[in-house]
Each structure stands twice: as structure tokens, then as C-alpha cells.
XYZ file of C-alpha atoms in Angstrom:
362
model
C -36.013 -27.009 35.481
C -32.646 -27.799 33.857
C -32.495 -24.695 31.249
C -33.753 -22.996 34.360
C -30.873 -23.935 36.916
C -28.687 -23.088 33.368
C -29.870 -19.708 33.245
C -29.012 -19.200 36.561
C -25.529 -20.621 36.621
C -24.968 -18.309 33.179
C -26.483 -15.510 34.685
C -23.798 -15.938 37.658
C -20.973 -16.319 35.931
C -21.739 -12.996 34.046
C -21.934 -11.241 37.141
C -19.315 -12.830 38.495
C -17.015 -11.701 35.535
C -18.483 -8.373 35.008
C -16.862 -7.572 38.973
C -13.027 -8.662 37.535
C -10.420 -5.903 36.124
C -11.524 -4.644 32.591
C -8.383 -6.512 31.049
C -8.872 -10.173 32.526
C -13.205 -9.803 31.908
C -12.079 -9.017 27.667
C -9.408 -11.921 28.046
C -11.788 -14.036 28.918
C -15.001 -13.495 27.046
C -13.701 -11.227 24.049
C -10.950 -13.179 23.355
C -9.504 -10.858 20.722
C -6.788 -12.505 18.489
C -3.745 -11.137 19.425
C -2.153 -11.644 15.716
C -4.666 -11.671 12.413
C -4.514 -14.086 9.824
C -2.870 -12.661 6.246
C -3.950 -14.435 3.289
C -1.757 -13.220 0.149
C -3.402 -13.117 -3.498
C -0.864 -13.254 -5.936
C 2.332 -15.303 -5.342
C 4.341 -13.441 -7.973
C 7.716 -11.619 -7.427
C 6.503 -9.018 -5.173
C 4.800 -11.787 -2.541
C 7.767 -14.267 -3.090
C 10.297 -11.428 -2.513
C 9.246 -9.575 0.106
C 5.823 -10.167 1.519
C 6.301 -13.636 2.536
C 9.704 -13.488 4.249
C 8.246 -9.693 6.020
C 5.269 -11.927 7.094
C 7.629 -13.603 9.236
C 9.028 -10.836 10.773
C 5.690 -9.445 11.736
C 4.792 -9.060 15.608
C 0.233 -8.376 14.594
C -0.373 -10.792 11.536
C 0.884 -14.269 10.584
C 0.792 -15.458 7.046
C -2.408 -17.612 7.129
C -3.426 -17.948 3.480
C -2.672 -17.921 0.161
C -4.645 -17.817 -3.399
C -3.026 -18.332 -6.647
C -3.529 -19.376 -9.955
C -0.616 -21.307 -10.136
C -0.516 -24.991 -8.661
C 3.271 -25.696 -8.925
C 3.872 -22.721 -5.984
C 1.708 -24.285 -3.622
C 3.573 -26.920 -1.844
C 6.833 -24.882 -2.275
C 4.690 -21.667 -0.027
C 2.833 -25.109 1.866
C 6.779 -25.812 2.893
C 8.205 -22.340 3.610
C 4.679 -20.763 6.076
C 3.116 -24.168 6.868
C 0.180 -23.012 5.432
C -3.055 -25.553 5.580
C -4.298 -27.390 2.848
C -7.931 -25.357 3.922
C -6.450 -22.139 4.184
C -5.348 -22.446 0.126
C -7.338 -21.153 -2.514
C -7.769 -20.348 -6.391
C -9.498 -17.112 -8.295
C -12.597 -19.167 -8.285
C -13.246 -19.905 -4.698
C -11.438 -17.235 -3.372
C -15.227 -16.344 -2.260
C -15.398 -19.206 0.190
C -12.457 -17.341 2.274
C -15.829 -15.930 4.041
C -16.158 -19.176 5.824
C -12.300 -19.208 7.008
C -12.217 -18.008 10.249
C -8.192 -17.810 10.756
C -7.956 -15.268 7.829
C -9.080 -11.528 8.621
C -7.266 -10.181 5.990
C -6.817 -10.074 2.371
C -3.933 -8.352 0.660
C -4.015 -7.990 -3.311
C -0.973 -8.503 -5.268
C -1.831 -8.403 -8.619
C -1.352 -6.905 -12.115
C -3.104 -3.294 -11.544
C -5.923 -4.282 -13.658
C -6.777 -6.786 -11.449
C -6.918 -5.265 -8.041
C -10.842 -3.614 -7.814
C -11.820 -7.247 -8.668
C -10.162 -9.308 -6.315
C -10.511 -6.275 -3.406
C -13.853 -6.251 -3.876
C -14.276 -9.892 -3.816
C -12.392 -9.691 -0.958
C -14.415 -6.957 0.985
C -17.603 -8.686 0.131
C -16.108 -11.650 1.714
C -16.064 -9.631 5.256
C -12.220 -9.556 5.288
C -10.384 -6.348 6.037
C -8.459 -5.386 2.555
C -4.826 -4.306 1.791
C -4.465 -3.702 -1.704
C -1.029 -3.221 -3.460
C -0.165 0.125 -4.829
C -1.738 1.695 -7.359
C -4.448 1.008 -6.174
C -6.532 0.739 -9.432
C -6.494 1.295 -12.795
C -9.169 3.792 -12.626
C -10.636 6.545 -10.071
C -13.679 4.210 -10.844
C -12.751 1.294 -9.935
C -10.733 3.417 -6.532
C -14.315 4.160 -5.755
C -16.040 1.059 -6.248
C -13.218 -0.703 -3.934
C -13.810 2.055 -1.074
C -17.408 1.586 -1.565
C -17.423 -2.378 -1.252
C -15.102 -1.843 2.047
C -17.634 0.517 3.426
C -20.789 -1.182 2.666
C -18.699 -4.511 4.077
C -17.259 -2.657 7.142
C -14.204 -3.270 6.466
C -10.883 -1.458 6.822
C -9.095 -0.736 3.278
C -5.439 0.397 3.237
C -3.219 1.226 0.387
C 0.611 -0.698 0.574
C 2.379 2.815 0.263
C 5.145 1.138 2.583
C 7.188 4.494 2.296
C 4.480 5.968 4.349
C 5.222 4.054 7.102
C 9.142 3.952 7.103
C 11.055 6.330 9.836
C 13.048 8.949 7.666
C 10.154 9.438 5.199
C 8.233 9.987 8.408
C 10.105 12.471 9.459
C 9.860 14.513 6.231
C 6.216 14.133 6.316
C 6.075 16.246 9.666
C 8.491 18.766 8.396
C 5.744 19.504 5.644
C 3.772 20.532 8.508
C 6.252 21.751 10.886
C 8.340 23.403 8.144
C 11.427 23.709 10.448
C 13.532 25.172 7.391
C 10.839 27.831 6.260
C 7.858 27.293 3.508
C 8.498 24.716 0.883
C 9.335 26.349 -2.529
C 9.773 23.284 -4.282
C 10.857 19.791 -4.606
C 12.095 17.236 -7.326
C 11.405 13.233 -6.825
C 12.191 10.871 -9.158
C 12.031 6.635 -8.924
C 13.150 4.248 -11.597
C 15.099 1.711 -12.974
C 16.992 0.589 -15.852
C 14.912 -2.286 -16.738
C 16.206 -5.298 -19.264
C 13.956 -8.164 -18.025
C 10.573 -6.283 -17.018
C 7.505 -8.205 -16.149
C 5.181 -8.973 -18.802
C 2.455 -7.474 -17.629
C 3.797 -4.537 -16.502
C 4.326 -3.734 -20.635
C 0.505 -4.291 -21.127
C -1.831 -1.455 -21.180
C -4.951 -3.453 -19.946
C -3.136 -4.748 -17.293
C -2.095 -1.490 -16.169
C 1.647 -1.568 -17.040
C 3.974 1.413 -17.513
C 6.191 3.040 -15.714
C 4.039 5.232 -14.642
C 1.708 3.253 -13.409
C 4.390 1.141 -11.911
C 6.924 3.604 -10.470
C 5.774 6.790 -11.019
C 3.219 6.632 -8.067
C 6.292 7.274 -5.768
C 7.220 10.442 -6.775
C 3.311 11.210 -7.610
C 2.933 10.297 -3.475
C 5.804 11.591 -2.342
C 5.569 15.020 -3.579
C 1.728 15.158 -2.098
C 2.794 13.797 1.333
C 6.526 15.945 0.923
C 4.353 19.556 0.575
C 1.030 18.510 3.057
C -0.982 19.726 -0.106
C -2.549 18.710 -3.197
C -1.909 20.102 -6.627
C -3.974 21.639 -8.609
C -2.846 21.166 -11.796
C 0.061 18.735 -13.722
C 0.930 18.537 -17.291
C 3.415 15.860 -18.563
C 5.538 13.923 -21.235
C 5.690 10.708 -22.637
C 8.467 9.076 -24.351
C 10.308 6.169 -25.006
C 13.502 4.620 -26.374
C 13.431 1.315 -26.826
C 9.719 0.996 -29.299
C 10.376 -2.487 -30.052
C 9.672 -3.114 -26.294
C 7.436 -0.041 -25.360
C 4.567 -0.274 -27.644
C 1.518 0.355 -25.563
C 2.880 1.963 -22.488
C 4.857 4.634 -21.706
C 9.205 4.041 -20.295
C 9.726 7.607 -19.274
C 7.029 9.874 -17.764
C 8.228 13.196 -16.625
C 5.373 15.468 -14.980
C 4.976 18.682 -13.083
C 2.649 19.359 -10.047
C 1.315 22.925 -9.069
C 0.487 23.009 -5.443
C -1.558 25.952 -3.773
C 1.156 29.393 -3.158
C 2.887 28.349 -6.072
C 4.675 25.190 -4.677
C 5.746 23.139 -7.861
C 7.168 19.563 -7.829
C 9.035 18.292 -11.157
C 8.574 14.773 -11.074
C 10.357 11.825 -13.078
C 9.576 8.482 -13.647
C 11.114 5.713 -16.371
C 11.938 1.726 -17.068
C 14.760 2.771 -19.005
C 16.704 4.982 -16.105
C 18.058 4.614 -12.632
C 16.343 7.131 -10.334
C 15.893 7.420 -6.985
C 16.020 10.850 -5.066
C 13.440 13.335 -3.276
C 14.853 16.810 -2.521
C 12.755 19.668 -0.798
C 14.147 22.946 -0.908
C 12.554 25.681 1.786
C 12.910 29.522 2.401
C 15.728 28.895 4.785
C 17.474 25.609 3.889
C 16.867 22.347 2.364
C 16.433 18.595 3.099
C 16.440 15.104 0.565
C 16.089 11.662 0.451
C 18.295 8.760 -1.554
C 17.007 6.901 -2.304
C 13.844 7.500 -0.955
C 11.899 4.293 -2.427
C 14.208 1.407 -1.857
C 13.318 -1.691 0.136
C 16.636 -0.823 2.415
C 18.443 2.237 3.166
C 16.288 5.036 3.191
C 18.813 7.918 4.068
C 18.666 11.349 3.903
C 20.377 15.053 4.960
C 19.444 18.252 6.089
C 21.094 21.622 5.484
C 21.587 22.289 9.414
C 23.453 19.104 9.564
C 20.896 16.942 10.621
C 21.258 13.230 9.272
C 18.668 10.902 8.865
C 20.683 7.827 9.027
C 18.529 4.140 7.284
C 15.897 2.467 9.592
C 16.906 -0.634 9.149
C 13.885 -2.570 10.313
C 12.027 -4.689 7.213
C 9.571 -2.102 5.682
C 7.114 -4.108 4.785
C 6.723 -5.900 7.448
C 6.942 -2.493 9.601
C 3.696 -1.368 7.078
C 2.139 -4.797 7.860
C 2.539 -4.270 11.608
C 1.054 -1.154 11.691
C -2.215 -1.590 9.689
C -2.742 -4.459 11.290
C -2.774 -2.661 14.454
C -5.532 -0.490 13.498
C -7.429 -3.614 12.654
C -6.859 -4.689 16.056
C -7.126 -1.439 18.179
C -10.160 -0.152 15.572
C -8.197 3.147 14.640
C -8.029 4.936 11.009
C -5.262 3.122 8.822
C -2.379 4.891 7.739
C -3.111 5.358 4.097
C -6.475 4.824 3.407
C -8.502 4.177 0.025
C -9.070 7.701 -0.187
C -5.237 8.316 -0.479
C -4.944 6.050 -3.129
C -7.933 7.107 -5.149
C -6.027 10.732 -5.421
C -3.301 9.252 -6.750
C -4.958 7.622 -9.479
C -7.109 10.847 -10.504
C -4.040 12.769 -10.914
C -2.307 9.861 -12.897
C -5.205 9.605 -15.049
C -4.712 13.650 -16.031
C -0.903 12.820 -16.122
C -1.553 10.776 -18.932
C -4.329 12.815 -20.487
C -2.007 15.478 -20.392
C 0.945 13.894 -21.945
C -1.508 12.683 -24.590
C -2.089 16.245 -25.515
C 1.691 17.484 -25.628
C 1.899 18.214 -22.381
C -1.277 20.307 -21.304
C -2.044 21.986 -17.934
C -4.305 20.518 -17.057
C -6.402 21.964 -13.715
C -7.293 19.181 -10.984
């Protein structure tokens, strides 16, 4: 009689709830979080620099999380995010993050060589996955990541944070709106003069270079600068400093052929400041510099038009939005797939420059 009179109280209540406006019925039975949990992997520069303090800045995910391989940085992040004891984690129970309901995300920040790993631990884990650009090491391990995100249902997006900043925006719908004619071509370069460069970013198994490291900005921007993707590259490899460069490459300079005979010179280096996309069209001309700092994204068009720097935080800005499409179930910004393409044409970047520069077709 009890689970009886139960029944009939629940059963009330439903139909009682299913009469109220569509927005107070979902308050009150879907209860949809209204920010989603962010665990970090990786506490090293990147996630110290920028991540952490954007995280705080962010309006659709809080910093919930955090899994590292170092125990020294926990109480110092513990202090800074108020993080729970619970909610911290090594590379060897990272796996038990499954059980933690206040993190629905997982964002990778590791050496390059690391990321399918950790993603996919991640994905198999049932947490949505952001995964530090490049994405992988491989176009294998690109796919296996996707693959492990589909089979999961989970979203996967890329951290191209120039994709979601306001001036590069812009440029991205002049590639389709081409309000100075059709594109003839473009140069983009990013770099730096580096004396104090990362460890593992001079490792070839971890995925170091500077291609690998910066050269996916001009490798991204000149796809999402022309709307297209090329069809063939060939590229150089060189280096000036051999005592320091042994297995990877300081300076890669590479040229994409897009359909119509669109071409994109390219430049990428450790050993060189760089920082500049420029488009040139039939009927005028527009560029970016920089175009890949964390700050002051500015640009200029040849009708006078000036695309003056956001100035909102960028990463948090990328955060923001990908976490919205968590939230509101719509396609990420830059998916897995966008990600994978970069790494199959930097994989023929360097099997071209390993030839003396060969076209090679894509």
C-alpha cells in the first residue's frame, strides 16, 4: 500500500511539473550545471601561465581538477583554485576521474608525445576532451583520439585559441566573403628567438621542434586564412645552433599549394622572432601582427579598415566557448578532425624536407 500511495504521489508530481513553463520544468528536474568542471593535466608552463589564471576569468567552466606528476605543485595550485584534496590526481589514477562527478572535462597539456595517451584515457573515462595543440604526434594517434571520443560520446576540441579570437575571426570570414577579391596568396610566419627552450620541446620522441611547436600556426592559419586545403607542400630544414638542435629541426620554412593556384609560404623557427600573417587579394590586401600572441592581435586592411586588439583573455575566451557547446550540445569550434589535418600535412612537411625539399601531393 505504501509503494502504492508512492507511485501515486510521484506520478502527481510529474504531471504536475510537466503543466509548468519549459524553463522552470528543466530547472527543476534536469538540473543542468550551469558551469562544468575543468580538470588540467599537466601543470607545466603553459597551465601555470595561462590556463589557470584564464580559468578564472571564465563565465562556463571552473577549474575543478588537476593531475600531475609532480607533488611539490600541488598545494601551491591547492592554494591559488581551492582545488579538493579528491579532485587531485596522478598519471596512474587519472582513470578514477570516471567516478568524479564535478569534473566533465579533461584538457591535455602535455609534451606532444603524450597527448593520444592521456586523451584517450581521458575519453574512456566519459569526460569531454580538450587537447592542447598539436594535437598528436601522428595522424595515427589523431585518429585513435577521435575514435576513443566517438566510441565514448564525447566532445573533442583542439586548443587552436587563435580560432576563437575576434580579429582572426574576422579574417576567417573574409576567406569566404572575399571582400577584397580572390586570395592570390599569403605569407605567415610564428617564432621566437629561443635561449632557454623547454627540454622536451628539443626531443624528437617527445615531439619537440619548432615545427611541431610553432609551426602549426602558420600551418593553421594559412588553411583557415584561404577556406581551402592544400594539396601539396614541400619544405626545408635547417639549423644554426647544432650543439643545441640535434634531433629536431630550429627553422622550418614550407610552401602550401591550395586549389586555383593559391600558394602560402610559410615560416617557422626557435632561433627567430616571427610573427605576421598577410593575405594579398585581386583588389587589395589585409594582415595580421602578430597574429599568434597571447595579447594584441591587430591587424589592417588596404581600404582602411583597422582591426584594432580584442583585448579579452584568449584562452579563457576559447575555454568559454567550447564549453558552451558542451553545455548547449552544438559542434565545437575546432574539432579533432581539424587537428588531424594539421598533423598529416606536418608529417609530409617533414618528409619533404627530409628529401631536399620535395613536392610532395596531399
Amino acid at each position: 500500500m505504501n509503494s502504492r500511495r508512492s507511485f501515486i504521489k510521484r506520478s502527481g508530481l510529474m504531471v504536475a511539473a510537466s503543466t509548468l513553463p519549459l524553463n522552470l520544468n528543466c530547472f527543476m528536474f534536469l538540473k543542468q550545471k550551469q558551469k562544468l568542471g575543468v580538470a588540467l593535466v599537466g601543470l607545466g608552463n603553459y597551465s601555470t601561465g595561462q590556463l589557470g589564471p584564464a580559468l578564472l576569468e571564465t563565465q562556463n567552466c571552473e577549474l575543478k581538477g588537476i593531475v600531475t606528476g609532480s607533488p611539490e605543485k600541488i598545494p601551491v595550485w591547492q592554494k591559488k583554485y581551492g582545488i579538493k584534496d579528491a579532485n587531485v590526481y596522478n598519471y596512474q589514477n587519472m582513470h578514477t576521474i570516471a567516478d568524479n562527478d564535478e569534473i566533465d572535462v579533461v584538457y591535455i597539456v602535455l609534451p606532444v608525445s603524450l597527448h593520444a595517451e592521456y586523451a584517450i584515457k581521458a575519453a574512456n573515462a566519459g569526460k569531454h576532451v580538450w587537447c592542447e595543440k598539436p594535437m598528436a604526434k601522428t595522424s595515427t594517434e589523431c585518429r585513435q583520439i577521435i575514435q576513443a571520443c566517438e566510441k565514448n560520446k564525447v566532445k573533442l576540441s583542439i586548443g587552436y585559441r587563435m580560432q576563437h579570437e575576434a580579429n582572426t575571426q574576422t579574417i576567417m570570414k573574409w576567406a569566404h566573403s572575399q571582400p577584397f577579391g580572390k586570395i592570390l596568396n599569403l605569407e605567415a610566419a610564428a617564432g621566437f628567438n629561443g635561449r632557454n627552450i623547454v627540454p622536451w620541446k628539443l626531443k624528437k620522441e617527445m615531439g619537440g621542434g619548432a615545427m611541431y611547436d610553432m609551426g602549426v600556426y602558420p600551418l593553421n592559419a594559412a588553411r583557415y586564412a584561404t577556406a581551402m586545403e592544400p594539396v601539396a607542400v614541400s619544405a626545408t630544414q635547417s639549423t644554426s645552433r647544432p650543439e643545441m638542435f640535434r634531433e629536431v629541426d630550429e627553422t622550418t620554412i614550407f610552401d602550401l599549394e591550395f586549389p586555383g593556384g593559391v600558394m602560402a609560404k610559410c615560416h617557422t623557427s626557435f632561433g627567430e622572432n616571427l610573427n605576421n600573417l598577410d593575405i594579398k587579394c585581386e583588389k587589395g590586401w589585409y594582415y595580421l601582427r602578430p597574429f599568434q600572441s597571447y595579447s594584441g592581435v591587430k591587424g589592417e586592411a588596404s581600404d582602411g579598415t583597422i582591426l584594432s586588439p580584442f583585448g579579452k583573455n584568449q584562452q579563457a575566451v576559447q575555454m568559454d566557448n567550447d564549453a558552451l557547446a558542451i553545455l548547449n550540445k552544438e559542434p565545437v569550434r575546432v574539432p579533432g578532425e581539424d587537428g588531424l589535418r594539421d598533423i598529416i600535412i606536418l608529417e609530409k612537411i617533414y618528409e619533404s624536407a627530409a628529401q631536399g625539399g620535395k613536392r610532395m601531393k596531399l
